[in-house]
PDB file of C-alpha atoms in Angstrom:
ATOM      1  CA  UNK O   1    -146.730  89.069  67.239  1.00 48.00           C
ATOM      2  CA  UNK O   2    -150.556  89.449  65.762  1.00 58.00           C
ATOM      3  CA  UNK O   3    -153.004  88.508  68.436  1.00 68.00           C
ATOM      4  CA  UNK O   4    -155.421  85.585  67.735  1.00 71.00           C
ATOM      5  CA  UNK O   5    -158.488  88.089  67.866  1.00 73.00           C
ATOM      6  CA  UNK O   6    -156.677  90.483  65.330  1.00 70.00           C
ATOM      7  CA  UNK O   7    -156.274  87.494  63.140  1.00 73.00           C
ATOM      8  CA  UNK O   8    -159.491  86.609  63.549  1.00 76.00           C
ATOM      9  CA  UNK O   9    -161.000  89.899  62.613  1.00 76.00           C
ATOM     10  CA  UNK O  10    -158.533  90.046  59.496  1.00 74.00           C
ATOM     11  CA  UNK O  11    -160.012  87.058  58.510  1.00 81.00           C
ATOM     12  CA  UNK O  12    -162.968  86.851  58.865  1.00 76.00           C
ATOM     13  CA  UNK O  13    -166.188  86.520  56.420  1.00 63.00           C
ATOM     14  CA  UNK O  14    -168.485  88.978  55.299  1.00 60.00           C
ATOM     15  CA  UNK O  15    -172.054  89.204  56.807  1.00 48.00           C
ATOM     16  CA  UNK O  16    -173.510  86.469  54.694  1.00 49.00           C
ATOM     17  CA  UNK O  17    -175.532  83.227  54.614  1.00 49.00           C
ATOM     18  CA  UNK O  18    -174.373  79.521  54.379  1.00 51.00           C
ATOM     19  CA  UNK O  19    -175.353  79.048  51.164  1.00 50.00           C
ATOM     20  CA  UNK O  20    -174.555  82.575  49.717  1.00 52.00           C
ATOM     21  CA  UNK O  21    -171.179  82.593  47.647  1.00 54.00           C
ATOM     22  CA  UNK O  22    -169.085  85.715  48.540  1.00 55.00           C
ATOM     23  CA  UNK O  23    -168.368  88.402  46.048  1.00 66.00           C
ATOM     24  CA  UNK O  24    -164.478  88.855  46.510  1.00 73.00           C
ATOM     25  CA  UNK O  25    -161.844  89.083  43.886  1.00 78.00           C
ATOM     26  CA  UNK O  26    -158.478  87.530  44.007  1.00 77.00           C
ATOM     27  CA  UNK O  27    -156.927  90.687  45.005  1.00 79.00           C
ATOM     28  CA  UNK O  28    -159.572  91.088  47.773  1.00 85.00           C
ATOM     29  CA  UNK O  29    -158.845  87.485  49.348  1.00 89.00           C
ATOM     30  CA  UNK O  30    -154.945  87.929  48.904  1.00 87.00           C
ATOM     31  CA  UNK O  31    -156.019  91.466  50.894  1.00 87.00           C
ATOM     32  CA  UNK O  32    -158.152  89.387  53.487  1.00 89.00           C
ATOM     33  CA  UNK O  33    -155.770  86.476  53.355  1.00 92.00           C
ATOM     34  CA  UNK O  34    -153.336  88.318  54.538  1.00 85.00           C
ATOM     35  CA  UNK O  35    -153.953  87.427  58.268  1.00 85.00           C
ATOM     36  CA  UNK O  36    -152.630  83.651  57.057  1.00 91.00           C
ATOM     37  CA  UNK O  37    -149.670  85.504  56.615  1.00 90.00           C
ATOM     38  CA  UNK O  38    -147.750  85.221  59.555  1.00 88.00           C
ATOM     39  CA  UNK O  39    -147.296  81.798  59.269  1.00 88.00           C
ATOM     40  CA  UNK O  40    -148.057  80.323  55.471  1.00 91.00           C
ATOM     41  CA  UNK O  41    -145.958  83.153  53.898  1.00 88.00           C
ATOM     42  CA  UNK O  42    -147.185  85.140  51.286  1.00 85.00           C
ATOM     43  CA  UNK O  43    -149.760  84.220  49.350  1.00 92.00           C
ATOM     44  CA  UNK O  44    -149.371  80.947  50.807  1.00 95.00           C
ATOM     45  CA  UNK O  45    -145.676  80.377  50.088  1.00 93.00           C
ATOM     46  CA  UNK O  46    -144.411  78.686  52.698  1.00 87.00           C
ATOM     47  CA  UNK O  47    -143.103  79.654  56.456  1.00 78.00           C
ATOM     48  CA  UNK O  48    -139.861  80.969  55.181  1.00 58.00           C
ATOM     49  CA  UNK O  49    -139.192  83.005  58.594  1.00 53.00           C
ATOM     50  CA  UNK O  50    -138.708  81.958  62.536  1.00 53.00           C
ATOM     51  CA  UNK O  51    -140.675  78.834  62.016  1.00 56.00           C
ATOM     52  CA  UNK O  52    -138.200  76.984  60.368  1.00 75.00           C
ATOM     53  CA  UNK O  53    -140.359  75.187  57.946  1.00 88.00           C
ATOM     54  CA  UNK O  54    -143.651  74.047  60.469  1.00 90.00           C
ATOM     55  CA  UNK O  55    -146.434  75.442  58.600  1.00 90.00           C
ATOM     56  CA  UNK O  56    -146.900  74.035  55.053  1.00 94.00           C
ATOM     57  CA  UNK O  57    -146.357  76.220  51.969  1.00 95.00           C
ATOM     58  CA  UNK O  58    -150.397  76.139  50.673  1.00 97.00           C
ATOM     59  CA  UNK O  59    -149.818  77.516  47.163  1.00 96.00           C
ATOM     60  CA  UNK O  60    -150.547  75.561  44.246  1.00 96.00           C
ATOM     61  CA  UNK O  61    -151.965  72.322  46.518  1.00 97.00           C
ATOM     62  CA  UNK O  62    -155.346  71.258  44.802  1.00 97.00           C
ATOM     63  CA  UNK O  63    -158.219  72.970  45.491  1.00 97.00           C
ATOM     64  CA  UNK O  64    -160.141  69.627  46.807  1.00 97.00           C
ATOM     65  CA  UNK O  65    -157.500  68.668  48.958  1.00 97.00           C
ATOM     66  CA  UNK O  66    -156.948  72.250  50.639  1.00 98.00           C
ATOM     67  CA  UNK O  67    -161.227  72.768  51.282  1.00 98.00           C
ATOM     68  CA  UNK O  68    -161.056  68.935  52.753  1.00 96.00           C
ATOM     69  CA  UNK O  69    -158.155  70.050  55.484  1.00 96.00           C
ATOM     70  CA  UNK O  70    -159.670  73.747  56.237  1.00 96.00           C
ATOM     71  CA  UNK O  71    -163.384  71.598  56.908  1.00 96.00           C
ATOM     72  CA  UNK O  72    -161.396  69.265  59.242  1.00 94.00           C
ATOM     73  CA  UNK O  73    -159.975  72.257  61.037  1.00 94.00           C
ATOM     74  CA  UNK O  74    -163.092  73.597  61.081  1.00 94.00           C
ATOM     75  CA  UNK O  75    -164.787  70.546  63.161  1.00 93.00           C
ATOM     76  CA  UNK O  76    -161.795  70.170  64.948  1.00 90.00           C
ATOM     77  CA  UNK O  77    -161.276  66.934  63.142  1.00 89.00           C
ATOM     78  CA  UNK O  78    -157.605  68.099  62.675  1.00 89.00           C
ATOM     79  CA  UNK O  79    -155.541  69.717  64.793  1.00 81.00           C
ATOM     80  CA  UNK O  80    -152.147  71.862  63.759  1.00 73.00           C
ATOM     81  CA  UNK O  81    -148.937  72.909  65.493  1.00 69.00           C
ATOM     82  CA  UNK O  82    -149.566  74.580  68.535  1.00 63.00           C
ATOM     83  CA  UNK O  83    -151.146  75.865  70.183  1.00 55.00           C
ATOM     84  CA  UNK O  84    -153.288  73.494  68.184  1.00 57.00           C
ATOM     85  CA  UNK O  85    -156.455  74.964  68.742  1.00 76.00           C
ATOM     86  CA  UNK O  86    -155.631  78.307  66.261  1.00 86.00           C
ATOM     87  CA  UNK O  87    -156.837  76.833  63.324  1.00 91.00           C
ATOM     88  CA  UNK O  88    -159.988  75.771  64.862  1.00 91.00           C
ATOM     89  CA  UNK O  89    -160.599  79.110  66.064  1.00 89.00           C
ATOM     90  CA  UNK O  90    -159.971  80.780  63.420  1.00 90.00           C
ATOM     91  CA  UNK O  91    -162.143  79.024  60.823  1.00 93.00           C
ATOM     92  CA  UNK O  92    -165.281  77.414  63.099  1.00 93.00           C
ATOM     93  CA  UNK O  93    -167.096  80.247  62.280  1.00 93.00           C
ATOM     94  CA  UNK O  94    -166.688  80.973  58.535  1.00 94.00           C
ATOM     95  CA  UNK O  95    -169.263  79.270  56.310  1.00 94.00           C
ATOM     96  CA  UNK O  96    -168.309  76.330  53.591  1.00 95.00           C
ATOM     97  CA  UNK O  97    -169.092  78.659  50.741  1.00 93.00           C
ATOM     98  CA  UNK O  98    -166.464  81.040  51.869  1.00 94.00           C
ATOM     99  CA  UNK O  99    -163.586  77.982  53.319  1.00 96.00           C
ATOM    100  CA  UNK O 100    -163.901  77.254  49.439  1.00 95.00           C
ATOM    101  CA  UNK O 101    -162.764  81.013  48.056  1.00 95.00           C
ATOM    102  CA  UNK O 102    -159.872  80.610  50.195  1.00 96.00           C
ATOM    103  CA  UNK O 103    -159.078  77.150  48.743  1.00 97.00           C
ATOM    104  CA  UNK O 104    -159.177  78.279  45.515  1.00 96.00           C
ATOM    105  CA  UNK O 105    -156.947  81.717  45.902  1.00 96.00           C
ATOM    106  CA  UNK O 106    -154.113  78.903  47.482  1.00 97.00           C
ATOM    107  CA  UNK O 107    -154.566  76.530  44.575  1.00 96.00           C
ATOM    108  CA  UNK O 108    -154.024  79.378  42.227  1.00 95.00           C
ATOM    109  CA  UNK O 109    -151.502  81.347  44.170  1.00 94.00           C
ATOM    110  CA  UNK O 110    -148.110  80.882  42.610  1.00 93.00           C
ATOM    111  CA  UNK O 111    -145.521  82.692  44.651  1.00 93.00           C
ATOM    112  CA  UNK O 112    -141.757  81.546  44.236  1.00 91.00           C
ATOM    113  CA  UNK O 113    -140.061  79.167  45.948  1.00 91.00           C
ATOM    114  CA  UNK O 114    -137.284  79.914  48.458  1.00 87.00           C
ATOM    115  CA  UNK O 115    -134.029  78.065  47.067  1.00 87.00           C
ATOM    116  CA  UNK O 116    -133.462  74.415  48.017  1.00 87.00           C
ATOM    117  CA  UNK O 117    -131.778  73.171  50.871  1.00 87.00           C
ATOM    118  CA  UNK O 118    -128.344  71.467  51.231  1.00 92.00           C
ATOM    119  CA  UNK O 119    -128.449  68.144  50.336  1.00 94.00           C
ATOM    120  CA  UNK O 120    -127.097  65.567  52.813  1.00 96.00           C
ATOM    121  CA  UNK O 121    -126.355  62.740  49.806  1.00 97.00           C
ATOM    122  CA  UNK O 122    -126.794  60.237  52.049  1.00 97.00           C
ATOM    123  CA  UNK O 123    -129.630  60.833  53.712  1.00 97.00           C
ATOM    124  CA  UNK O 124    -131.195  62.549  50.002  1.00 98.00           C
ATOM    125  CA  UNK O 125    -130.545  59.042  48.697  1.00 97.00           C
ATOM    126  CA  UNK O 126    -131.952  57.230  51.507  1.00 96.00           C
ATOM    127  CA  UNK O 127    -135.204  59.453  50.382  1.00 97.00           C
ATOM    128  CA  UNK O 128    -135.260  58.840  47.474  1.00 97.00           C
ATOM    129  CA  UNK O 129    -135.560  55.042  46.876  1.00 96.00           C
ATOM    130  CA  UNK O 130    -138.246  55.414  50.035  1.00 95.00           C
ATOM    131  CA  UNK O 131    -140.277  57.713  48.001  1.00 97.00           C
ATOM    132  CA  UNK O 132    -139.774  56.596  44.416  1.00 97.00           C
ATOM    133  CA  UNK O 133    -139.701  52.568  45.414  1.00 95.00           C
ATOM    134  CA  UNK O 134    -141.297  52.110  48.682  1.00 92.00           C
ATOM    135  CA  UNK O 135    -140.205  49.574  51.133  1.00 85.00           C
ATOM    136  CA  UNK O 136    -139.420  46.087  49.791  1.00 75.00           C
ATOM    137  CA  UNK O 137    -141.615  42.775  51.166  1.00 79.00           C
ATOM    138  CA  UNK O 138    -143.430  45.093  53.442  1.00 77.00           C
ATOM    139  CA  UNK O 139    -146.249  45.960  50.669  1.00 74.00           C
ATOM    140  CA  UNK O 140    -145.419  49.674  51.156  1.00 81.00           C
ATOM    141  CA  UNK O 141    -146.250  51.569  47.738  1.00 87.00           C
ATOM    142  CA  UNK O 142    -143.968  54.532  46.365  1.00 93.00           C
ATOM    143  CA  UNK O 143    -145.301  57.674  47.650  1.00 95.00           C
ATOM    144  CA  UNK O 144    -145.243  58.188  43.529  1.00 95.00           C
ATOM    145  CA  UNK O 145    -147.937  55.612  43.190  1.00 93.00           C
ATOM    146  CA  UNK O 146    -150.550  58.209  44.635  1.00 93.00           C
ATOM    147  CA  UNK O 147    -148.868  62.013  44.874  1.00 96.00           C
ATOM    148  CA  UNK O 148    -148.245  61.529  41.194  1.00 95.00           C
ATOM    149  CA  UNK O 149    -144.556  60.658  38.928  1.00 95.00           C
ATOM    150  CA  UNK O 150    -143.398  64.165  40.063  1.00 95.00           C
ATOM    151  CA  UNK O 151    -144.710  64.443  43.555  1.00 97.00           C
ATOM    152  CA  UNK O 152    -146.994  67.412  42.109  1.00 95.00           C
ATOM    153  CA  UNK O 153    -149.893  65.844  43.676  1.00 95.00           C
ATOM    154  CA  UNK O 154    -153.208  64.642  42.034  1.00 95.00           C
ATOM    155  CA  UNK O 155    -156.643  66.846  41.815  1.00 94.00           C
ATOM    156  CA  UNK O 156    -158.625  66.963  43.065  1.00 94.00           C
ATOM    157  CA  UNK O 157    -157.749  65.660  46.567  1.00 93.00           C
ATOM    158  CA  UNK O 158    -154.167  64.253  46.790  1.00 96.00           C
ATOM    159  CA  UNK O 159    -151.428  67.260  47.758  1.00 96.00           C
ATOM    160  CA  UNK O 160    -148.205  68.355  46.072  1.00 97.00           C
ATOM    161  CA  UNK O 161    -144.992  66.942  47.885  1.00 97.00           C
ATOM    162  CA  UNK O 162    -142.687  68.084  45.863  1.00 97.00           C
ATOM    163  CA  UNK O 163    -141.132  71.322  47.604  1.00 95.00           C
ATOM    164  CA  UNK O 164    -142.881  70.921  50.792  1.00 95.00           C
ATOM    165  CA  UNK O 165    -141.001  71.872  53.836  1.00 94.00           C
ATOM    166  CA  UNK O 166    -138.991  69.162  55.751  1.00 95.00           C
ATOM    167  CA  UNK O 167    -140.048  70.252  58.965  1.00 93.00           C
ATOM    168  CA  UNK O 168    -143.768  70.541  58.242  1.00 94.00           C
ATOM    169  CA  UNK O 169    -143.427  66.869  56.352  1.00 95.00           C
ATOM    170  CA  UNK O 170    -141.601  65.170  59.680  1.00 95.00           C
ATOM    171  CA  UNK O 171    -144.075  66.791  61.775  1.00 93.00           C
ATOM    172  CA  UNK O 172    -146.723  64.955  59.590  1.00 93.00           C
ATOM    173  CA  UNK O 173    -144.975  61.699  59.620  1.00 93.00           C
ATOM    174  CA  UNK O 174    -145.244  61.971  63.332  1.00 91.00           C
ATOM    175  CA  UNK O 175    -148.615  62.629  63.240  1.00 90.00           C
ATOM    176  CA  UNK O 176    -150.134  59.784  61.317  1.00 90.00           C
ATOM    177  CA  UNK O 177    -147.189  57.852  63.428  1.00 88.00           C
ATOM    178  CA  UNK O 178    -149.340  58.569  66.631  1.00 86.00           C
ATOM    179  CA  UNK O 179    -152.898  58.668  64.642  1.00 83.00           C
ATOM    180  CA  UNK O 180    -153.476  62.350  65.111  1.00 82.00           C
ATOM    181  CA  UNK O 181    -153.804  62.545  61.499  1.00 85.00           C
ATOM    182  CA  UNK O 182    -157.118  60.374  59.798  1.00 81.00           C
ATOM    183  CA  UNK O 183    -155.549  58.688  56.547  1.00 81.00           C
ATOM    184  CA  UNK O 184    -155.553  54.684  56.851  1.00 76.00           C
ATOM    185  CA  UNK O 185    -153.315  54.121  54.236  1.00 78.00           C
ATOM    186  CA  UNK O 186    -150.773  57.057  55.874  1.00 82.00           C
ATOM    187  CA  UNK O 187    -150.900  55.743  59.119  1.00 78.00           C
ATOM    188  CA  UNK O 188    -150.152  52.205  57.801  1.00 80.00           C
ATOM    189  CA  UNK O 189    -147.430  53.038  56.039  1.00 83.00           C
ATOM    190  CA  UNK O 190    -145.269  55.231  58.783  1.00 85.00           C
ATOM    191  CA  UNK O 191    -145.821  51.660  61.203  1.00 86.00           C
ATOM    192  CA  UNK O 192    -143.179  50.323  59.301  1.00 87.00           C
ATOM    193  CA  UNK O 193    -140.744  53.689  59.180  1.00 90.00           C
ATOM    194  CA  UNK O 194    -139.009  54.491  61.763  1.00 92.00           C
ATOM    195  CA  UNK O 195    -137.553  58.323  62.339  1.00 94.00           C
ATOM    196  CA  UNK O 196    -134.380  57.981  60.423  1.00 95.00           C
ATOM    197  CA  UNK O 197    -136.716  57.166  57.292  1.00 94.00           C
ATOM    198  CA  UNK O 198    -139.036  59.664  58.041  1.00 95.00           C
ATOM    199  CA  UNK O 199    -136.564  62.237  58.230  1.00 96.00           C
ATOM    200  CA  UNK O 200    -134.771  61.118  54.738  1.00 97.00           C
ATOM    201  CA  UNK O 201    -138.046  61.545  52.595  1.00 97.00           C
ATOM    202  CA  UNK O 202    -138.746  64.777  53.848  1.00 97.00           C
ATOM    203  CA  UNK O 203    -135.385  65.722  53.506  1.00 97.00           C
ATOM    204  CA  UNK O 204    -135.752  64.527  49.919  1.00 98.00           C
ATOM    205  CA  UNK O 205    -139.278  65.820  48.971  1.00 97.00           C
ATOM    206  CA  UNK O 206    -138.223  69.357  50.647  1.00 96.00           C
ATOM    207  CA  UNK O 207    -135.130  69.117  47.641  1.00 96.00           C
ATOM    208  CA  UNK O 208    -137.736  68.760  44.998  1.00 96.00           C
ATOM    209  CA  UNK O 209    -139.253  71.954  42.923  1.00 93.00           C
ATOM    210  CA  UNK O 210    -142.304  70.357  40.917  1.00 87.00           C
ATOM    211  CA  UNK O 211    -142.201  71.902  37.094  1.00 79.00           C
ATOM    212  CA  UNK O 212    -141.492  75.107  36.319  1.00 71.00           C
ATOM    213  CA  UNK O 213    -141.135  76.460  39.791  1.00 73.00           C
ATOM    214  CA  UNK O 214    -138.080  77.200  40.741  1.00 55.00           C
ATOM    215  CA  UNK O 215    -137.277  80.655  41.809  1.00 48.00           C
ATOM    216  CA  UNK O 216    -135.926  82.358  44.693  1.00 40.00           C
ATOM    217  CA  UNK O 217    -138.356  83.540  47.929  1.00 37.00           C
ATOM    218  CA  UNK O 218    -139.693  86.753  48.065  1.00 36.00           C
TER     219      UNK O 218
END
């Protein structure tokens, strides 16, 4: 296992100001960015190893929504999987300018995606008409209303879904569930799921490949 102050080091920034952009090219972030590597995959594809799905695949999300979440890390607005402090620690020291580079090399990585999991029709079903209809005479709006007709998200702010990992989705659910997460409308909306939904949209979002995607991992 990388230690946090190896990661760190990887990672971090050159000697620069604030409000100096960085001169690194893509191949020198996916170099630098390697350090993310452990657990977002390659080139931001996903946690495809021991994690079992925890950390989010970052590849292809919009740029907008990706700088958003790394400044709320940042600040220690947000907090991640433990130990929940390693995204904090990792970024509170890097400047805006370069928290944006890396948002861009994830928007415009494009690594495959690893195949998709069994489906459980059932509980795929049971997904589906949660995310494509929303809940009935509770005023709960498809997830499609916002994240887009595919799930492939909506730039500059609002993430893909489609292809995300179950386990990192749940683990969000849960989140907003206990208002760890700051989203109004998120945290509204789990109040009136309970775990057994939860579970069956990720399951069914984590089936999804948006357009053109669908490959096997690396």
């Amino acid at each position: 296992m990388i230690g946090l102050a190896a990661l760190t080091a990887a990672l971090a920034a050159p000697a620069i100001a604030e409000d100096t952009q960085p001169q690194l090219t893509y191949k020198g972030m996916q170099s630098r960015l390697a350090a993310c590597a452990p657990c977002h995959g390659k080139n931001g594809g996903g946690d495809m190893g021991e994690g079992g799905g925890v950390y989010p695949r970052l590849a292809g999300q919009p740029t907008g929504y990706l700088y958003k979440q790394l400044l709320r890390f940042k600040s220690a607005r947000r907090t991640g999987i433990p130990p929940v402090d390693i995204m904090h620690r990792l970024l509170v020291n890097l400047p805006a300018s370069y928290l944006q580079l890396i948002a861009e090399f994830y928007h415009e990585a494009s690594p495959p995606f690893p195949p998709a999991p069994p489906r459980d029709a059932e509980r795929w079903q049971r997904g589906r008409d949660l995310v494509l209809h929303g809940v009935a005479g509770e005023g709960i709006a498809a997830c499609t209303s916002c994240h887009g007709a595919e799930l492939e998200g909506q730039p500059p702010s609002v993430p893909v879904l489609a292809g995300q990992y179950a386990r990192y989705l749940t683990i969000q659910f849960e989140h907003w569930k206990q208002g760890a997460r700051e989203n109004a409308v998120h945290e509204h909306i789990v109040q009136t799921l309970t775990m057994r939904d939860i579970e069956a949209m990720s399951h069914y979002l984590a089936s999804l490949r948006p357009a053109g995607s669908e490959g096997d991992a690396e």
